[in-house]
mmCIF file of C-alpha atoms and ligand atoms in Angstrom:
data_model
loop_
_atom_site.group_PDB
_atom_site.id
_atom_site.type_symbol
_atom_site.label_atom_id
_atom_site.label_comp_id
_atom_site.label_asym_id
_atom_site.label_seq_id
_atom_site.Cartn_x
_atom_site.Cartn_y
_atom_site.Cartn_z
ATOM 1 C CA UNK A 872 70.407 19.926 22.083
ATOM 2 C CA UNK A 873 68.020 19.235 19.136
ATOM 3 C CA UNK A 874 69.175 18.090 16.032
ATOM 4 C CA UNK A 875 68.334 20.339 13.182
ATOM 5 C CA UNK A 876 68.391 18.621 9.706
ATOM 6 C CA UNK A 877 68.535 20.739 6.737
ATOM 7 C CA UNK A 878 67.481 18.812 3.711
ATOM 8 C CA UNK A 879 69.596 19.584 0.585
ATOM 9 C CA UNK A 880 67.987 17.106 -1.643
ATOM 10 C CA UNK A 881 68.079 18.589 -5.263
ATOM 11 C CA UNK A 882 64.708 17.481 -5.734
ATOM 12 C CA UNK A 883 63.725 19.244 -2.582
ATOM 13 C CA UNK A 884 65.936 22.413 -3.293
ATOM 14 C CA UNK A 885 64.338 22.713 -7.094
ATOM 15 C CA UNK A 886 60.793 22.687 -5.689
ATOM 16 C CA UNK A 887 61.736 25.375 -2.961
ATOM 17 C CA UNK A 888 62.812 27.624 -5.308
ATOM 18 C CA UNK A 889 59.632 27.325 -7.611
ATOM 19 C CA UNK A 890 57.526 27.824 -4.414
ATOM 20 C CA UNK A 891 59.568 31.197 -3.279
ATOM 21 C CA UNK A 892 58.965 32.252 -6.777
ATOM 22 C CA UNK A 893 56.491 35.114 -6.814
ATOM 23 C CA UNK A 894 55.141 33.731 -10.066
ATOM 24 C CA UNK A 895 53.938 30.535 -8.824
ATOM 25 C CA UNK A 896 50.433 30.670 -8.658
ATOM 26 C CA UNK A 897 48.186 28.850 -5.735
ATOM 27 C CA UNK A 898 47.297 25.804 -7.326
ATOM 28 C CA UNK A 899 51.077 25.407 -7.797
ATOM 29 C CA UNK A 900 52.063 26.315 -4.563
ATOM 30 C CA UNK A 901 49.643 23.785 -3.004
ATOM 31 C CA UNK A 902 51.082 21.023 -5.465
ATOM 32 C CA UNK A 903 55.065 21.880 -4.306
ATOM 33 C CA UNK A 904 54.021 22.186 -0.464
ATOM 34 C CA UNK A 905 52.479 18.729 -0.669
ATOM 35 C CA UNK A 906 55.697 17.125 -2.519
ATOM 36 C CA UNK A 907 58.284 18.806 -0.284
ATOM 37 C CA UNK A 908 56.012 17.963 2.752
ATOM 38 C CA UNK A 909 56.724 14.319 1.543
ATOM 39 C CA UNK A 910 60.342 14.434 0.441
ATOM 40 C CA UNK A 911 60.737 15.705 4.013
ATOM 41 C CA UNK A 912 58.857 12.994 5.721
ATOM 42 C CA UNK A 913 60.870 10.548 3.797
ATOM 43 C CA UNK A 914 63.640 11.883 5.658
ATOM 44 C CA UNK A 915 61.934 12.631 9.017
ATOM 45 C CA UNK A 916 61.177 8.594 9.346
ATOM 46 C CA UNK A 917 64.389 7.102 8.313
ATOM 47 C CA UNK A 918 64.845 6.234 12.230
ATOM 48 C CA UNK A 919 61.319 5.029 12.975
ATOM 49 C CA UNK A 920 61.289 1.705 14.960
ATOM 50 C CA UNK A 921 60.461 -1.458 12.977
ATOM 51 C CA UNK A 922 59.123 -5.026 14.163
ATOM 52 C CA UNK A 923 59.921 -7.774 12.273
ATOM 53 C CA UNK A 924 56.804 -10.012 10.129
ATOM 54 C CA UNK A 925 56.865 -12.957 8.371
ATOM 55 C CA UNK A 926 55.890 -12.410 4.467
ATOM 56 C CA UNK A 927 54.120 -15.051 2.140
ATOM 57 C CA UNK A 928 55.675 -14.381 -1.285
ATOM 58 C CA UNK A 929 54.375 -16.117 -4.157
ATOM 59 C CA UNK A 930 57.559 -18.478 -3.811
ATOM 60 C CA UNK A 931 58.513 -18.970 -0.016
ATOM 61 C CA UNK A 932 58.189 -17.490 3.041
ATOM 62 C CA UNK A 933 60.275 -14.445 4.405
ATOM 63 C CA UNK A 934 60.993 -11.794 6.988
ATOM 64 C CA UNK A 935 59.882 -8.649 6.450
ATOM 65 C CA UNK A 936 59.571 -5.347 8.388
ATOM 66 C CA UNK A 937 56.983 -2.809 9.541
ATOM 67 C CA UNK A 938 57.100 0.124 11.070
ATOM 68 C CA UNK A 939 55.904 -0.731 14.695
ATOM 69 C CA UNK A 940 54.562 2.931 16.166
ATOM 70 C CA UNK A 941 51.775 4.969 15.646
ATOM 71 C CA UNK A 942 52.312 8.419 13.895
ATOM 72 C CA UNK A 943 50.319 11.205 14.545
ATOM 73 C CA UNK A 944 50.368 14.486 12.363
ATOM 74 C CA UNK A 945 49.647 17.795 14.088
ATOM 75 C CA UNK A 946 49.511 20.614 11.426
ATOM 76 C CA UNK A 947 49.495 24.444 12.909
ATOM 77 C CA UNK A 948 46.412 26.046 11.310
ATOM 78 C CA UNK A 949 46.048 26.801 9.065
ATOM 79 C CA UNK A 950 49.343 26.601 6.860
ATOM 80 C CA UNK A 951 50.061 23.431 8.294
ATOM 81 C CA UNK A 952 47.126 21.785 6.917
ATOM 82 C CA UNK A 953 48.963 21.998 3.218
ATOM 83 C CA UNK A 954 51.376 19.400 4.305
ATOM 84 C CA UNK A 955 49.037 16.907 5.617
ATOM 85 C CA UNK A 956 48.474 15.185 2.272
ATOM 86 C CA UNK A 957 51.518 14.962 1.146
ATOM 87 C CA UNK A 958 52.820 12.843 4.393
ATOM 88 C CA UNK A 959 49.606 10.789 4.265
ATOM 89 C CA UNK A 960 50.666 9.613 0.808
ATOM 90 C CA UNK A 961 53.456 8.006 2.485
ATOM 91 C CA UNK A 962 51.953 7.198 6.035
ATOM 92 C CA UNK A 963 48.342 6.584 5.192
ATOM 93 C CA UNK A 964 47.715 5.333 8.554
ATOM 94 C CA UNK A 965 48.849 8.233 10.677
ATOM 95 C CA UNK A 966 46.180 10.182 12.965
ATOM 96 C CA UNK A 967 45.379 13.829 12.256
ATOM 97 C CA UNK A 968 44.744 15.925 15.155
ATOM 98 C CA UNK A 969 44.654 20.094 14.596
ATOM 99 C CA UNK A 970 46.005 22.935 16.793
ATOM 100 C CA UNK A 971 45.428 26.567 16.211
ATOM 101 C CA UNK A 972 47.192 29.502 18.119
ATOM 102 C CA UNK A 973 46.583 33.301 18.149
ATOM 103 C CA UNK A 974 48.608 35.853 19.602
ATOM 104 C CA UNK A 975 47.143 37.761 22.275
ATOM 105 C CA UNK A 976 47.711 41.403 20.902
ATOM 106 C CA UNK A 977 48.223 42.993 24.323
ATOM 107 C CA UNK A 978 50.591 40.357 25.770
ATOM 108 C CA UNK A 979 51.873 39.045 22.578
ATOM 109 C CA UNK A 980 51.367 35.586 23.989
ATOM 110 C CA UNK A 981 50.425 32.730 22.289
ATOM 111 C CA UNK A 982 47.110 31.619 22.828
ATOM 112 C CA UNK A 983 45.913 28.358 22.019
ATOM 113 C CA UNK A 984 42.025 28.765 20.261
ATOM 114 C CA UNK A 985 41.957 25.198 19.092
ATOM 115 C CA UNK A 986 43.004 21.542 19.890
ATOM 116 C CA UNK A 987 41.905 18.441 19.138
ATOM 117 C CA UNK A 988 44.496 15.049 19.225
ATOM 118 C CA UNK A 989 44.176 11.865 18.342
ATOM 119 C CA UNK A 990 43.048 9.279 21.099
ATOM 120 C CA UNK A 991 46.562 8.032 22.355
ATOM 121 C CA UNK A 992 48.557 10.847 21.084
ATOM 122 C CA UNK A 993 51.055 10.371 24.027
ATOM 123 C CA UNK A 994 51.736 6.965 22.978
ATOM 124 C CA UNK A 995 52.415 8.201 18.964
ATOM 125 C CA UNK A 996 55.251 9.739 17.579
ATOM 126 C CA UNK A 997 54.121 13.157 16.398
ATOM 127 C CA UNK A 998 55.076 15.438 13.510
ATOM 128 C CA UNK A 999 53.808 19.066 14.210
ATOM 129 C CA UNK A 1000 53.539 20.691 10.677
ATOM 130 C CA UNK A 1001 54.141 24.424 9.880
ATOM 131 C CA UNK A 1002 55.501 25.482 6.632
ATOM 132 C CA UNK A 1003 57.591 28.236 8.276
ATOM 133 C CA UNK A 1004 59.267 28.376 11.526
ATOM 134 C CA UNK A 1005 59.909 32.383 11.929
ATOM 135 C CA UNK A 1006 60.258 33.841 15.447
ATOM 136 C CA UNK A 1007 59.539 30.302 16.680
ATOM 137 C CA UNK A 1008 56.639 31.920 19.130
ATOM 138 C CA UNK A 1009 54.205 29.501 17.512
ATOM 139 C CA UNK A 1010 56.420 26.423 16.899
ATOM 140 C CA UNK A 1011 57.274 26.635 20.646
ATOM 141 C CA UNK A 1012 53.848 27.225 22.188
ATOM 142 C CA UNK A 1013 52.786 24.517 20.011
ATOM 143 C CA UNK A 1014 55.313 22.033 21.099
ATOM 144 C CA UNK A 1015 54.744 23.275 25.025
ATOM 145 C CA UNK A 1016 50.699 22.735 24.582
ATOM 146 C CA UNK A 1017 51.491 19.062 23.509
ATOM 147 C CA UNK A 1018 54.012 18.502 25.821
ATOM 148 C CA UNK A 1019 51.812 19.598 28.494
ATOM 149 C CA UNK A 1020 49.267 16.722 27.470
ATOM 150 C CA UNK A 1021 51.583 13.937 28.181
ATOM 151 C CA UNK A 1022 53.038 13.981 24.156
ATOM 152 C CA UNK A 1023 57.028 13.306 24.310
ATOM 153 C CA UNK A 1024 58.202 11.809 20.720
ATOM 154 C CA UNK A 1025 57.600 14.973 18.830
ATOM 155 C CA UNK A 1026 59.323 16.141 15.671
ATOM 156 C CA UNK A 1027 58.924 19.866 14.010
ATOM 157 C CA UNK A 1028 58.652 19.580 10.552
ATOM 158 C CA UNK A 1029 58.817 22.970 8.171
ATOM 159 C CA UNK A 1030 59.742 23.944 4.718
ATOM 160 C CA UNK A 1031 61.340 27.195 5.760
ATOM 161 C CA UNK A 1032 62.956 28.679 8.753
ATOM 162 C CA UNK A 1033 64.853 31.352 9.989
ATOM 163 C CA UNK A 1034 67.612 31.638 12.707
ATOM 164 C CA UNK A 1035 65.938 33.108 15.326
ATOM 165 C CA UNK A 1036 63.156 30.491 15.132
ATOM 166 C CA UNK A 1037 65.337 27.625 14.920
ATOM 167 C CA UNK A 1038 67.087 29.417 18.327
ATOM 168 C CA UNK A 1039 63.881 29.739 20.266
ATOM 169 C CA UNK A 1040 62.660 26.173 19.500
ATOM 170 C CA UNK A 1041 66.143 24.538 20.391
ATOM 171 C CA UNK A 1042 66.633 26.868 23.904
ATOM 172 C CA UNK A 1043 62.771 26.219 25.038
ATOM 173 C CA UNK A 1044 63.141 22.276 23.690
ATOM 174 C CA UNK A 1045 66.247 21.188 23.080
ATOM 175 C CA UNK A 1046 64.693 17.596 22.830
ATOM 176 C CA UNK A 1047 63.041 18.236 19.789
ATOM 177 C CA UNK A 1048 64.365 17.275 16.309
ATOM 178 C CA UNK A 1049 63.387 20.304 13.543
ATOM 179 C CA UNK A 1050 63.496 19.527 10.166
ATOM 180 C CA UNK A 1051 63.714 22.039 7.243
ATOM 181 C CA UNK A 1052 64.090 22.693 3.543
ATOM 182 C CA UNK A 1053 66.024 25.523 4.186
ATOM 183 C CA UNK A 1054 67.557 28.165 6.811
ATOM 184 C CA UNK A 1055 66.977 31.566 5.489
ATOM 185 C CA UNK A 1056 68.744 34.867 6.446
ATOM 186 C CA UNK A 1057 66.366 36.401 9.297
ATOM 187 C CA UNK A 1058 63.123 37.537 9.526
ATOM 188 C CA UNK A 1059 62.096 41.302 9.022
ATOM 189 C CA UNK A 1060 60.068 43.512 10.997
ATOM 190 C CA UNK A 1061 56.601 42.311 10.410
ATOM 191 C CA UNK A 1062 58.019 38.778 11.458
ATOM 192 C CA UNK A 1063 58.143 37.584 7.282
ATOM 193 C CA UNK A 1064 61.259 35.271 6.573
ATOM 194 C CA UNK A 1065 63.673 36.878 4.471
ATOM 195 C CA UNK A 1066 64.112 35.980 1.808
ATOM 196 C CA UNK A 1067 61.276 33.636 2.278
ATOM 197 C CA UNK A 1068 58.252 33.072 0.123
ATOM 198 C CA UNK A 1069 55.779 35.447 1.499
ATOM 199 C CA UNK A 1070 52.739 34.617 3.361
ATOM 200 C CA UNK A 1071 52.365 30.784 3.373
ATOM 201 C CA UNK A 1072 48.681 30.747 4.321
ATOM 202 C CA UNK A 1073 47.428 33.358 1.570
ATOM 203 C CA UNK A 1074 49.708 31.596 -0.825
ATOM 204 C CA UNK A 1075 48.195 27.925 -0.257
ATOM 205 C CA UNK A 1076 44.451 29.390 0.137
ATOM 206 C CA UNK A 1077 44.601 32.276 -2.169
ATOM 207 C CA UNK A 1078 43.699 34.949 0.382
ATOM 208 C CA UNK A 1079 45.268 38.118 1.370
HETATM 209 N N1 URA B 861 54.494 32.889 8.005
HETATM 210 C C1 URA B 861 54.667 33.056 6.654
HETATM 211 O O1 URA B 861 53.655 32.689 6.312
HETATM 212 N N2 URA B 861 55.701 33.513 6.047
HETATM 213 C C2 URA B 861 56.754 34.188 6.694
HETATM 214 O O2 URA B 861 57.395 34.642 6.248
HETATM 215 C C3 URA B 861 56.914 33.762 8.115
HETATM 216 C C4 URA B 861 55.832 33.459 9.010
#
């Protein structure tokens, strides 16, 4: 079974409360998404492999460590884009791909309409980014599309999740670890997380 990490750090929880608040405007919302993504990234990179290197300090030589794997960020369009900059502030060399999905109105199946991945993505540690894990349909489909392209090392990073979405991803992809800043009560009949924060894409970009 995949691991579920709910990050209860006080900095994350305080910022999540501001993020949820309906009076938080677009600019502050964007800043908070970026900051929370940065803090989650700190935790999600905890077990990355290291290689030993030699470092020349001004006084002597010593052994140091560098992350030994390449990292790829794949935001799910469009709200996942809001998380990219925060993660790049910690991992500036990460490559960034994009995946876009929509739900077919008749079959309700997720259809991929855009996918551009980093070269050699199958050799990287991949972080899929989406602020909201609601039903889990999009997340599960995105993971599936990446797996079909030979990508194996995937972590799913979101800000807010619902039990339905966690269950769906865990049952479809038991090998994928999920990192989230909060696990809410559930989803309503429109697919929104309750209590949630509303539509993450609209709040990021000021659209309706
Ligand atoms: N997507 C959102 O933006 N908000 C939700 O509550 C669920 C999915």
